[in-house]
PDB file of C-alpha atoms in Angstrom:
ATOM      1  CA  MET V1219       5.650  17.059 -15.867  1.00 58.00           C
ATOM      2  CA  MET V1220       2.178  18.362 -15.086  1.00 73.00           C
ATOM      3  CA  GLU V1221       1.574  21.397 -12.894  1.00 82.00           C
ATOM      4  CA  SER V1222       0.898  20.624  -9.242  1.00 89.00           C
ATOM      5  CA  ARG V1223      -1.867  22.542  -7.493  1.00 95.00           C
ATOM      6  CA  ALA V1224      -0.811  20.930  -4.217  1.00 97.00           C
ATOM      7  CA  ALA V1225       2.811  22.047  -4.650  1.00 96.00           C
ATOM      8  CA  ALA V1226       1.729  25.627  -5.377  1.00 96.00           C
ATOM      9  CA  ALA V1227      -0.432  25.611  -2.240  1.00 97.00           C
ATOM     10  CA  PHE V1228       2.416  24.179  -0.154  1.00 97.00           C
ATOM     11  CA  GLU V1229       4.852  26.843  -1.338  1.00 96.00           C
ATOM     12  CA  ALA V1230       2.296  29.554  -0.544  1.00 97.00           C
ATOM     13  CA  LEU V1231       1.948  28.042   2.930  1.00 97.00           C
ATOM     14  CA  LYS V1232       5.715  28.246   3.450  1.00 96.00           C
ATOM     15  CA  SER V1233       5.630  31.962   2.651  1.00 96.00           C
ATOM     16  CA  LEU V1234       2.748  32.522   5.061  1.00 95.00           C
ATOM     17  CA  LEU V1235       4.456  30.613   7.873  1.00 95.00           C
ATOM     18  CA  ASP V1236       7.669  32.575   7.271  1.00 94.00           C
ATOM     19  CA  ALA V1237       5.760  35.829   7.613  1.00 93.00           C
ATOM     20  CA  ASN V1238       4.054  34.631  10.795  1.00 92.00           C
ATOM     21  CA  GLY V1239       7.111  33.209  12.527  1.00 93.00           C
ATOM     22  CA  LYS V1240       5.872  29.653  12.263  1.00 94.00           C
ATOM     23  CA  ARG V1241       8.221  28.087   9.747  1.00 91.00           C
ATOM     24  CA  HIS V1242       8.891  25.369  12.341  1.00 93.00           C
ATOM     25  CA  TRP V1243       5.419  24.047  11.509  1.00 95.00           C
ATOM     26  CA  ILE V1244       6.873  22.363   8.422  1.00 95.00           C
ATOM     27  CA  ARG V1245       9.997  20.458   7.504  1.00 94.00           C
ATOM     28  CA  GLU V1246      10.923  20.947   3.878  1.00 94.00           C
ATOM     29  CA  GLY V1247      11.768  18.154   1.472  1.00 94.00           C
ATOM     30  CA  SER V1248      14.174  18.138  -1.449  1.00 95.00           C
ATOM     31  CA  PRO V1249      12.733  17.963  -4.975  1.00 95.00           C
ATOM     32  CA  THR V1250      13.311  14.537  -6.495  1.00 95.00           C
ATOM     33  CA  ASP V1251      12.395  12.454  -9.522  1.00 93.00           C
ATOM     34  CA  ASP V1252      11.902   9.405  -7.286  1.00 93.00           C
ATOM     35  CA  ALA V1253       9.813   6.751  -9.059  1.00 93.00           C
ATOM     36  CA  PRO V1254       7.290   4.357  -7.508  1.00 93.00           C
ATOM     37  CA  HIS V1255       7.763   0.597  -7.418  1.00 93.00           C
ATOM     38  CA  PRO V1256       6.328  -0.934 -10.639  1.00 92.00           C
ATOM     39  CA  LEU V1257       3.757  -3.026  -8.731  1.00 92.00           C
ATOM     40  CA  TRP V1258       2.536   0.153  -6.990  1.00 94.00           C
ATOM     41  CA  ALA V1259       2.912   2.603  -9.896  1.00 94.00           C
ATOM     42  CA  HIS V1260      -0.716   2.275 -11.049  1.00 94.00           C
ATOM     43  CA  LEU V1261      -1.752   3.786  -7.696  1.00 95.00           C
ATOM     44  CA  VAL V1262       0.478   6.871  -7.889  1.00 96.00           C
ATOM     45  CA  PRO V1263      -1.286   9.668  -9.810  1.00 95.00           C
ATOM     46  CA  PRO V1264       0.630  12.229 -11.883  1.00 95.00           C
ATOM     47  CA  ALA V1265      -0.385  14.867  -9.321  1.00 95.00           C
ATOM     48  CA  LEU V1266       1.622  13.124  -6.587  1.00 96.00           C
ATOM     49  CA  ARG V1267       4.603  12.636  -8.892  1.00 96.00           C
ATOM     50  CA  ALA V1268       4.467  16.357  -9.746  1.00 96.00           C
ATOM     51  CA  PHE V1269       4.277  17.308  -6.055  1.00 97.00           C
ATOM     52  CA  VAL V1270       7.326  15.175  -5.224  1.00 97.00           C
ATOM     53  CA  ALA V1271       9.276  16.599  -8.170  1.00 96.00           C
ATOM     54  CA  ARG V1272       8.677  20.120  -6.848  1.00 96.00           C
ATOM     55  CA  CYS V1273       8.539  19.695  -3.058  1.00 96.00           C
ATOM     56  CA  GLY V1274      10.132  16.333  -2.315  1.00 96.00           C
ATOM     57  CA  TYR V1275       8.833  14.639   0.836  1.00 96.00           C
ATOM     58  CA  PRO V1276       8.042  17.363   3.388  1.00 96.00           C
ATOM     59  CA  SER V1277       6.442  17.042   6.811  1.00 96.00           C
ATOM     60  CA  ILE V1278       3.670  19.156   8.315  1.00 95.00           C
ATOM     61  CA  LEU V1279       4.177  19.675  12.053  1.00 95.00           C
ATOM     62  CA  ALA V1280       1.423  22.127  12.950  1.00 94.00           C
ATOM     63  CA  PRO V1281      -0.354  21.829  16.320  1.00 92.00           C
ATOM     64  CA  GLY V1282      -2.943  19.078  16.011  1.00 90.00           C
ATOM     65  CA  LEU V1283      -1.868  18.108  12.493  1.00 92.00           C
ATOM     66  CA  GLN V1284       1.303  16.128  11.911  1.00 93.00           C
ATOM     67  CA  LEU V1285       1.996  14.141   8.780  1.00 95.00           C
ATOM     68  CA  ALA V1286       4.966  13.113   6.684  1.00 95.00           C
ATOM     69  CA  PHE V1287       5.026  12.240   3.015  1.00 96.00           C
ATOM     70  CA  VAL V1288       6.468   8.795   2.337  1.00 95.00           C
ATOM     71  CA  PRO V1289       9.121   8.307  -0.370  1.00 95.00           C
ATOM     72  CA  LEU V1290       7.603   6.523  -3.349  1.00 94.00           C
ATOM     73  CA  HIS V1291      10.285   3.833  -3.358  1.00 92.00           C
ATOM     74  CA  LEU V1292       9.431   2.956   0.274  1.00 92.00           C
ATOM     75  CA  GLN V1293       5.702   2.475  -0.327  1.00 92.00           C
ATOM     76  CA  PRO V1294       5.941  -1.339  -0.590  1.00 92.00           C
ATOM     77  CA  THR V1295       7.643  -1.649   2.796  1.00 91.00           C
ATOM     78  CA  ILE V1296       4.803  -0.019   4.753  1.00 89.00           C
ATOM     79  CA  GLY V1297       2.505  -2.998   4.659  1.00 83.00           C
ATOM     80  CA  LEU V1298      -1.194  -2.335   4.259  1.00 90.00           C
ATOM     81  CA  ALA V1299      -3.757  -4.943   5.174  1.00 90.00           C
ATOM     82  CA  GLU V1300      -6.299  -5.831   2.499  1.00 92.00           C
ATOM     83  CA  ALA V1301      -9.919  -6.615   3.316  1.00 88.00           C
ATOM     84  CA  GLY V1302     -10.695 -10.300   2.909  1.00 87.00           C
ATOM     85  CA  PHE V1303      -7.045 -11.401   2.922  1.00 92.00           C
ATOM     86  CA  ASP V1304      -4.966 -12.881   5.694  1.00 89.00           C
ATOM     87  CA  TRP V1305      -2.323 -10.205   6.363  1.00 90.00           C
ATOM     88  CA  HIS V1306       0.660 -12.563   6.125  1.00 91.00           C
ATOM     89  CA  LEU V1307      -0.707 -14.136   2.950  1.00 94.00           C
ATOM     90  CA  TYR V1308      -1.265 -10.773   1.248  1.00 95.00           C
ATOM     91  CA  LYS V1309       2.205  -9.556   2.205  1.00 94.00           C
ATOM     92  CA  ALA V1310       3.819 -12.735   0.866  1.00 95.00           C
ATOM     93  CA  LEU V1311       1.906 -12.444  -2.421  1.00 96.00           C
ATOM     94  CA  LEU V1312       3.387  -8.961  -2.861  1.00 95.00           C
ATOM     95  CA  GLN V1313       6.895  -9.990  -1.815  1.00 95.00           C
ATOM     96  CA  ALA V1314       6.819 -12.839  -4.317  1.00 96.00           C
ATOM     97  CA  ALA V1315       5.445 -10.518  -7.048  1.00 96.00           C
ATOM     98  CA  VAL V1316       2.426 -12.792  -7.454  1.00 97.00           C
ATOM     99  CA  ARG V1317       0.082  -9.806  -7.627  1.00 95.00           C
ATOM    100  CA  ARG V1318       0.198  -6.023  -7.636  1.00 93.00           C
ATOM    101  CA  ALA V1319      -0.827  -3.897  -4.663  1.00 94.00           C
ATOM    102  CA  ASN V1320      -4.322  -2.543  -4.038  1.00 94.00           C
ATOM    103  CA  GLY V1321      -3.162   0.395  -1.931  1.00 94.00           C
ATOM    104  CA  ALA V1322      -0.152   2.735  -1.836  1.00 94.00           C
ATOM    105  CA  PHE V1323       0.664   4.364   1.519  1.00 95.00           C
ATOM    106  CA  PHE V1324       1.853   7.902   0.720  1.00 96.00           C
ATOM    107  CA  ALA V1325       1.537   9.971   3.919  1.00 96.00           C
ATOM    108  CA  GLY V1326       1.767   8.943   7.556  1.00 94.00           C
ATOM    109  CA  SER V1327       0.604  10.405  10.834  1.00 92.00           C
ATOM    110  CA  ASP V1328       1.820   7.422  12.884  1.00 88.00           C
ATOM    111  CA  LEU V1329       4.161   5.228  10.892  1.00 84.00           C
ATOM    112  CA  SER V1330       4.924   2.832  13.741  1.00 81.00           C
ATOM    113  CA  ASP V1331       1.241   1.769  13.791  1.00 84.00           C
ATOM    114  CA  VAL V1332       0.735   2.341  10.042  1.00 89.00           C
ATOM    115  CA  GLY V1333      -1.686   5.208  10.410  1.00 92.00           C
ATOM    116  CA  GLY V1334      -2.142   7.826   7.715  1.00 94.00           C
ATOM    117  CA  TRP V1335      -3.399   7.877   4.142  1.00 96.00           C
ATOM    118  CA  CYS V1336      -3.144   5.689   1.074  1.00 95.00           C
ATOM    119  CA  LEU V1337      -4.184   5.827  -2.555  1.00 96.00           C
ATOM    120  CA  ARG V1338      -6.576   3.228  -3.951  1.00 94.00           C
ATOM    121  CA  LEU V1339      -8.172   2.957  -7.360  1.00 87.00           C
ATOM    122  CA  ASP V1340     -11.700   4.325  -7.219  1.00 72.00           C
ATOM    123  CA  GLY V1341     -13.009   4.180 -10.751  1.00 69.00           C
ATOM    124  CA  GLU V1342     -10.368   5.378 -13.193  1.00 76.00           C
ATOM    125  CA  GLU V1343      -8.346   7.590 -10.830  1.00 87.00           C
ATOM    126  CA  PRO V1344      -6.532   6.779  -7.565  1.00 93.00           C
ATOM    127  CA  ARG V1345      -8.280   8.331  -4.571  1.00 95.00           C
ATOM    128  CA  VAL V1346      -7.184   9.002  -1.003  1.00 96.00           C
ATOM    129  CA  TRP V1347      -8.335   6.675   1.777  1.00 95.00           C
ATOM    130  CA  GLU V1348      -7.603   7.068   5.471  1.00 94.00           C
ATOM    131  CA  ILE V1349      -5.581   4.300   7.131  1.00 94.00           C
ATOM    132  CA  GLU V1350      -5.812   3.091  10.733  1.00 92.00           C
ATOM    133  CA  GLU V1351      -3.518   0.309  11.940  1.00 90.00           C
ATOM    134  CA  SER V1352      -2.703  -0.658   8.339  1.00 90.00           C
ATOM    135  CA  LEU V1353      -6.348  -1.040   7.207  1.00 90.00           C
ATOM    136  CA  ALA V1354      -8.067   1.326   4.763  1.00 88.00           C
ATOM    137  CA  LEU V1355     -11.276   2.808   6.168  1.00 87.00           C
ATOM    138  CA  SER V1356     -14.410   3.033   4.064  1.00 77.00           C
ATOM    139  CA  GLN V1357     -14.761   6.504   2.541  1.00 76.00           C
ATOM    140  CA  LYS V1358     -18.004   8.133   1.400  1.00 81.00           C
ATOM    141  CA  LYS V1359     -16.310  10.486  -1.037  1.00 86.00           C
ATOM    142  CA  PRO V1360     -12.594   9.739  -1.435  1.00 91.00           C
ATOM    143  CA  ALA V1361     -10.699  12.814  -2.625  1.00 94.00           C
ATOM    144  CA  SER V1362      -8.074  13.159  -5.322  1.00 95.00           C
ATOM    145  CA  PHE V1363      -4.499  13.666  -4.125  1.00 96.00           C
ATOM    146  CA  ASP V1364      -4.482  17.384  -4.995  1.00 96.00           C
ATOM    147  CA  ASP V1365      -7.805  18.024  -3.241  1.00 96.00           C
ATOM    148  CA  TRP V1366      -6.757  16.032  -0.161  1.00 97.00           C
ATOM    149  CA  CYS V1367      -3.410  17.821   0.094  1.00 97.00           C
ATOM    150  CA  ILE V1368      -4.845  21.305  -0.442  1.00 97.00           C
ATOM    151  CA  ALA V1369      -7.503  20.666   2.234  1.00 96.00           C
ATOM    152  CA  ARG V1370      -4.807  19.879   4.814  1.00 96.00           C
ATOM    153  CA  ILE V1371      -2.690  22.840   3.777  1.00 97.00           C
ATOM    154  CA  GLU V1372      -5.761  25.042   4.216  1.00 97.00           C
ATOM    155  CA  LYS V1373      -6.201  23.744   7.782  1.00 96.00           C
ATOM    156  CA  VAL V1374      -2.627  24.724   8.597  1.00 96.00           C
ATOM    157  CA  ARG V1375      -3.090  28.123   6.949  1.00 95.00           C
ATOM    158  CA  ARG V1376      -6.155  28.830   9.083  1.00 95.00           C
ATOM    159  CA  LYS V1377      -4.359  27.744  12.249  1.00 94.00           C
ATOM    160  CA  ALA V1378      -1.481  30.083  11.429  1.00 93.00           C
ATOM    161  CA  LEU V1379      -3.768  33.042  10.748  1.00 93.00           C
ATOM    162  CA  ALA V1380      -5.759  32.380  13.923  1.00 91.00           C
ATOM    163  CA  ALA V1381      -2.553  32.247  15.982  1.00 87.00           C
ATOM    164  CA  GLY V1382      -1.428  35.615  14.634  1.00 78.00           C
ATOM    165  CA  THR V1383       2.003  36.924  13.776  1.00 68.00           C
ATOM    166  CA  GLY V1384       4.781  35.384  15.800  1.00 57.00           C
ATOM    167  CA  ALA V1385       6.643  38.506  16.866  1.00 48.00           C
ATOM    168  CA  LYS V1386       8.302  36.544  19.618  1.00 48.00           C
ATOM    169  CA  LYS V1387      10.961  33.944  19.024  1.00 50.00           C
ATOM    170  CA  PRO V1388       9.175  30.748  17.986  1.00 50.00           C
ATOM    171  CA  ARG V1389       8.904  28.195  20.724  1.00 51.00           C
ATOM    172  CA  LYS V1390      10.565  24.877  20.168  1.00 51.00           C
ATOM    173  CA  GLN V1391       8.273  22.563  18.258  1.00 48.00           C
ATOM    174  CA  ASN V1392       7.275  19.705  20.539  1.00 52.00           C
ATOM    175  CA  ALA V1393       5.452  17.637  17.931  1.00 60.00           C
ATOM    176  CA  SER V1394       7.512  14.732  16.679  1.00 76.00           C
ATOM    177  CA  ASP V1395       8.003  14.296  12.962  1.00 86.00           C
ATOM    178  CA  PRO V1396       6.421  11.058  11.679  1.00 85.00           C
ATOM    179  CA  ALA V1397       9.193  10.959   9.060  1.00 89.00           C
ATOM    180  CA  ASP V1398      11.647  10.036  11.816  1.00 88.00           C
ATOM    181  CA  GLU V1399      10.032   6.584  11.842  1.00 88.00           C
ATOM    182  CA  LEU V1400      10.777   5.910   8.166  1.00 88.00           C
ATOM    183  CA  SER V1401      14.057   4.327   9.194  1.00 86.00           C
ATOM    184  CA  LEU V1402      11.966   1.369  10.398  1.00 84.00           C
ATOM    185  CA  TYR V1403      11.193   0.528   6.777  1.00 88.00           C
ATOM    186  CA  ALA V1404      14.243   1.626   4.796  1.00 84.00           C
ATOM    187  CA  GLY V1405      15.973  -1.752   4.977  1.00 83.00           C
ATOM    188  CA  SER V1406      13.029  -3.744   3.603  1.00 87.00           C
ATOM    189  CA  ALA V1407      12.677  -2.231   0.132  1.00 85.00           C
ATOM    190  CA  SER V1408      14.757  -4.980  -1.478  1.00 85.00           C
ATOM    191  CA  TYR V1409      12.235  -7.620  -0.309  1.00 88.00           C
ATOM    192  CA  TYR V1410       9.772  -6.486  -2.995  1.00 93.00           C
ATOM    193  CA  PRO V1411      10.800  -7.552  -6.521  1.00 93.00           C
ATOM    194  CA  THR V1412       9.394  -5.813  -9.561  1.00 92.00           C
ATOM    195  CA  ALA V1413       8.401  -9.033 -11.341  1.00 94.00           C
ATOM    196  CA  VAL V1414       8.516 -12.821 -11.188  1.00 96.00           C
ATOM    197  CA  THR V1415      12.037 -13.829 -12.182  1.00 95.00           C
ATOM    198  CA  PRO V1416      13.975 -17.088 -12.563  1.00 94.00           C
ATOM    199  CA  ASP V1417      15.879 -18.193  -9.464  1.00 91.00           C
ATOM    200  CA  ALA V1418      14.153 -15.616  -7.217  1.00 94.00           C
ATOM    201  CA  ARG V1419      14.898 -16.375  -3.569  1.00 95.00           C
ATOM    202  CA  TRP V1420      13.861 -15.228  -0.128  1.00 95.00           C
ATOM    203  CA  PRO V1421      16.515 -13.626   2.119  1.00 92.00           C
ATOM    204  CA  ASN V1422      17.065 -17.032   3.780  1.00 93.00           C
ATOM    205  CA  GLY V1423      17.965 -18.576   0.416  1.00 95.00           C
ATOM    206  CA  LYS V1424      14.781 -20.575  -0.157  1.00 95.00           C
ATOM    207  CA  VAL V1425      13.243 -20.373  -3.626  1.00 96.00           C
ATOM    208  CA  LYS V1426      10.203 -18.170  -4.168  1.00 96.00           C
ATOM    209  CA  SER V1427       8.775 -19.933  -7.200  1.00 97.00           C
ATOM    210  CA  GLU V1428       9.014 -22.786  -9.663  1.00 97.00           C
ATOM    211  CA  GLY V1429       7.925 -22.585 -13.291  1.00 98.00           C
ATOM    212  CA  ALA V1430       8.977 -21.963 -16.867  1.00 98.00           C
ATOM    213  CA  PHE V1431       9.733 -18.715 -18.675  1.00 97.00           C
ATOM    214  CA  LYS V1432       9.197 -17.686 -22.276  1.00 97.00           C
ATOM    215  CA  ASP V1433      10.781 -14.496 -23.599  1.00 95.00           C
ATOM    216  CA  ASP V1434      11.761 -13.651 -19.999  1.00 94.00           C
ATOM    217  CA  LYS V1435       8.130 -13.866 -18.840  1.00 96.00           C
ATOM    218  CA  PRO V1436       6.530 -16.568 -16.666  1.00 98.00           C
ATOM    219  CA  GLU V1437       4.504 -18.978 -18.780  1.00 98.00           C
ATOM    220  CA  GLY V1438       2.323 -21.963 -17.944  1.00 98.00           C
ATOM    221  CA  PRO V1439       1.917 -23.609 -14.527  1.00 98.00           C
ATOM    222  CA  PHE V1440       3.690 -21.953 -11.592  1.00 98.00           C
ATOM    223  CA  ARG V1441       4.090 -22.609  -7.890  1.00 98.00           C
ATOM    224  CA  PHE V1442       5.064 -20.028  -5.275  1.00 97.00           C
ATOM    225  CA  PHE V1443       6.349 -20.607  -1.749  1.00 96.00           C
ATOM    226  CA  PHE V1444       6.466 -18.806   1.585  1.00 94.00           C
ATOM    227  CA  MET V1445       9.853 -18.015   3.091  1.00 92.00           C
ATOM    228  CA  THR V1446       9.533 -21.241   5.102  1.00 90.00           C
ATOM    229  CA  GLY V1447       9.223 -23.299   1.920  1.00 92.00           C
ATOM    230  CA  ALA V1448       5.521 -23.990   2.512  1.00 92.00           C
ATOM    231  CA  PRO V1449       3.182 -23.578  -0.494  1.00 94.00           C
ATOM    232  CA  LEU V1450       1.943 -20.031  -1.079  1.00 96.00           C
ATOM    233  CA  ALA V1451       0.141 -19.977  -4.435  1.00 97.00           C
ATOM    234  CA  SER V1452      -0.222 -21.945  -7.642  1.00 98.00           C
ATOM    235  CA  GLY V1453      -1.817 -21.395 -11.029  1.00 98.00           C
ATOM    236  CA  HIS V1454      -1.065 -20.457 -14.638  1.00 98.00           C
ATOM    237  CA  PHE V1455       0.542 -17.560 -16.467  1.00 98.00           C
ATOM    238  CA  GLU V1456      -0.272 -16.521 -20.019  1.00 98.00           C
ATOM    239  CA  ASN V1457       2.285 -14.222 -21.633  1.00 96.00           C
ATOM    240  CA  GLY V1458       3.537 -13.130 -18.216  1.00 96.00           C
ATOM    241  CA  VAL V1459       0.089 -12.432 -16.733  1.00 97.00           C
ATOM    242  CA  ARG V1460      -1.822 -14.603 -14.272  1.00 98.00           C
ATOM    243  CA  GLN V1461      -5.009 -16.054 -15.718  1.00 98.00           C
ATOM    244  CA  GLY V1462      -7.455 -18.844 -14.947  1.00 98.00           C
ATOM    245  CA  THR V1463      -7.823 -20.870 -11.754  1.00 98.00           C
ATOM    246  CA  TRP V1464      -5.463 -20.102  -8.878  1.00 98.00           C
ATOM    247  CA  GLN V1465      -5.226 -21.156  -5.271  1.00 97.00           C
ATOM    248  CA  TYR V1466      -3.599 -19.556  -2.221  1.00 97.00           C
ATOM    249  CA  HIS V1467      -2.507 -21.205   1.026  1.00 95.00           C
ATOM    250  CA  LEU V1468      -2.392 -19.882   4.568  1.00 92.00           C
ATOM    251  CA  PRO V1469       1.027 -19.601   6.230  1.00 88.00           C
ATOM    252  CA  PRO V1470       1.769 -22.809   8.188  1.00 80.00           C
ATOM    253  CA  SER V1471       1.860 -20.822  11.453  1.00 71.00           C
ATOM    254  CA  HIS V1472      -1.855 -20.131  10.973  1.00 54.00           C
ATOM    255  CA  THR V1473      -2.847 -23.786  11.170  1.00 51.00           C
ATOM    256  CA  GLU V1474      -2.894 -26.165  14.113  1.00 47.00           C
ATOM    257  CA  ASP V1475      -0.505 -28.448  12.274  1.00 52.00           C
ATOM    258  CA  ALA V1476       2.349 -26.776  10.378  1.00 49.00           C
ATOM    259  CA  SER V1477       2.233 -29.559   7.799  1.00 50.00           C
ATOM    260  CA  GLU V1478      -1.492 -29.101   7.161  1.00 57.00           C
ATOM    261  CA  LYS V1479      -1.017 -26.598   4.304  1.00 67.00           C
ATOM    262  CA  ARG V1480      -4.574 -25.354   4.640  1.00 83.00           C
ATOM    263  CA  LEU V1481      -6.081 -23.813   1.529  1.00 90.00           C
ATOM    264  CA  TRP V1482      -7.014 -20.142   1.964  1.00 94.00           C
ATOM    265  CA  GLY V1483      -8.924 -19.948  -1.284  1.00 95.00           C
ATOM    266  CA  ARG V1484      -9.398 -21.178  -4.822  1.00 97.00           C
ATOM    267  CA  GLY V1485     -10.931 -19.156  -7.623  1.00 98.00           C
ATOM    268  CA  GLU V1486     -10.451 -17.356 -10.906  1.00 98.00           C
ATOM    269  CA  VAL V1487      -7.861 -14.727 -11.771  1.00 98.00           C
ATOM    270  CA  LYS V1488      -8.377 -12.297 -14.642  1.00 97.00           C
ATOM    271  CA  ASP V1489      -5.466 -10.189 -15.867  1.00 96.00           C
ATOM    272  CA  GLY V1490      -3.528 -10.818 -12.667  1.00 96.00           C
ATOM    273  CA  LEU V1491      -6.287 -10.059 -10.139  1.00 95.00           C
ATOM    274  CA  GLU V1492      -8.871 -12.161  -8.319  1.00 97.00           C
ATOM    275  CA  GLU V1493     -12.292 -12.112  -9.970  1.00 97.00           C
ATOM    276  CA  GLY V1494     -15.627 -13.622  -8.946  1.00 96.00           C
ATOM    277  CA  LEU V1495     -16.203 -16.329  -6.344  1.00 96.00           C
ATOM    278  CA  TRP V1496     -13.318 -17.715  -4.288  1.00 96.00           C
ATOM    279  CA  THR V1497     -13.947 -20.480  -1.759  1.00 94.00           C
ATOM    280  CA  GLY V1498     -11.649 -21.578   1.042  1.00 92.00           C
ATOM    281  CA  THR V1499     -11.016 -20.997   4.749  1.00 87.00           C
ATOM    282  CA  ASP V1500      -9.418 -18.305   6.891  1.00 82.00           C
ATOM    283  CA  GLU V1501      -6.828 -18.025   9.643  1.00 78.00           C
ATOM    284  CA  TRP V1502      -9.414 -18.459  12.388  1.00 77.00           C
ATOM    285  CA  SER V1503     -11.237 -21.592  11.338  1.00 77.00           C
ATOM    286  CA  PRO V1504     -11.149 -24.444   8.803  1.00 78.00           C
ATOM    287  CA  VAL V1505     -14.863 -23.855   8.136  1.00 83.00           C
ATOM    288  CA  GLU V1506     -15.323 -23.073   4.451  1.00 86.00           C
ATOM    289  CA  ARG V1507     -15.865 -19.421   3.514  1.00 88.00           C
ATOM    290  CA  ALA V1508     -16.806 -17.701   0.276  1.00 93.00           C
ATOM    291  CA  ARG V1509     -15.309 -14.454  -0.980  1.00 95.00           C
ATOM    292  CA  VAL V1510     -16.424 -12.480  -4.017  1.00 96.00           C
ATOM    293  CA  PHE V1511     -13.840 -10.252  -5.723  1.00 95.00           C
ATOM    294  CA  HIS V1512     -13.888  -7.708  -8.500  1.00 94.00           C
ATOM    295  CA  ALA V1513     -10.551  -6.615  -9.959  1.00 93.00           C
ATOM    296  CA  GLY V1514      -8.767  -7.943  -6.882  1.00 94.00           C
ATOM    297  CA  VAL V1515     -10.926  -6.070  -4.356  1.00 92.00           C
ATOM    298  CA  LEU V1516     -13.230  -7.903  -1.946  1.00 92.00           C
ATOM    299  CA  GLN V1517     -16.906  -7.235  -2.618  1.00 92.00           C
ATOM    300  CA  GLU V1518     -18.542  -9.779  -0.327  1.00 90.00           C
ATOM    301  CA  LEU V1519     -17.524 -12.240   2.382  1.00 89.00           C
ATOM    302  CA  SER V1520     -20.008 -14.885   3.429  1.00 80.00           C
ATOM    303  CA  ALA V1521     -20.688 -18.555   3.932  1.00 64.00           C
ATOM    304  CA  PRO V1522     -20.472 -20.553   0.691  1.00 51.00           C
ATOM    305  CA  PRO V1523     -23.666 -21.184  -1.267  1.00 50.00           C
ATOM    306  CA  THR V1524     -25.646 -24.299  -0.364  1.00 54.00           C
ATOM    307  CA  ARG V1525     -24.822 -27.199  -2.622  1.00 50.00           C
TER     308      ARG V1525
END
């Protein structure tokens, strides 16, 4: 396991807070070898894994700065919206293991409203993006996990030094711990499978997909379904990986007629992720829209080109 600069900084902060009578500004975690969900693992850098192995999932409860680290195995349950996608569609694609995630929520300031920070691929390395109400905000210079974590630890260190030594008995900490809200998500982890499997079913018993398998991997044409049984997605697999033309449907509740099965989009998939031009509609209107993707991330949303 690699060394963790963030873990070293956090342990130094604990010593400082002890000396200043402000240990109540943090809640310690227990070191763990917790592993991320396979469809989120590409977003979890070694630096975060090393931090968790040394510090677990602590909380920072300093005045004006409260955050809790989210257990890696719970990341799928804290649903992040994805630009360009209908929220219910994107969530269903993840719960059916149709595609991997674009963002991994790793620290929360307000878990009930999905506010905090996530990791997204920015070039070759996952970078930290701020989250408000489940949507990642555009960042000018996203930081690495270590740099992001050390910057917040430094803020707490400065607050502690400015407040001085706590010779008096520490006052009761009034700030609530965001980690207390993790119980909202603990029961949903099983909804996110690690791969497309034969006979996969939703909690209500309805099938998630139909298609053939070769060497335990999906192969050839496949269809996926929402929990209601309505069509979700369809396309082809090659050696267990989505390739070629795919199409996604909006949830029936997003159309005027539940039997309408409106197409959200049709386009190309390369190595499991949307690539290039996708045309379809959205949850607000049946008017055709065009979306341009690169490696599964929306690049442009506009009216379709004139034919």
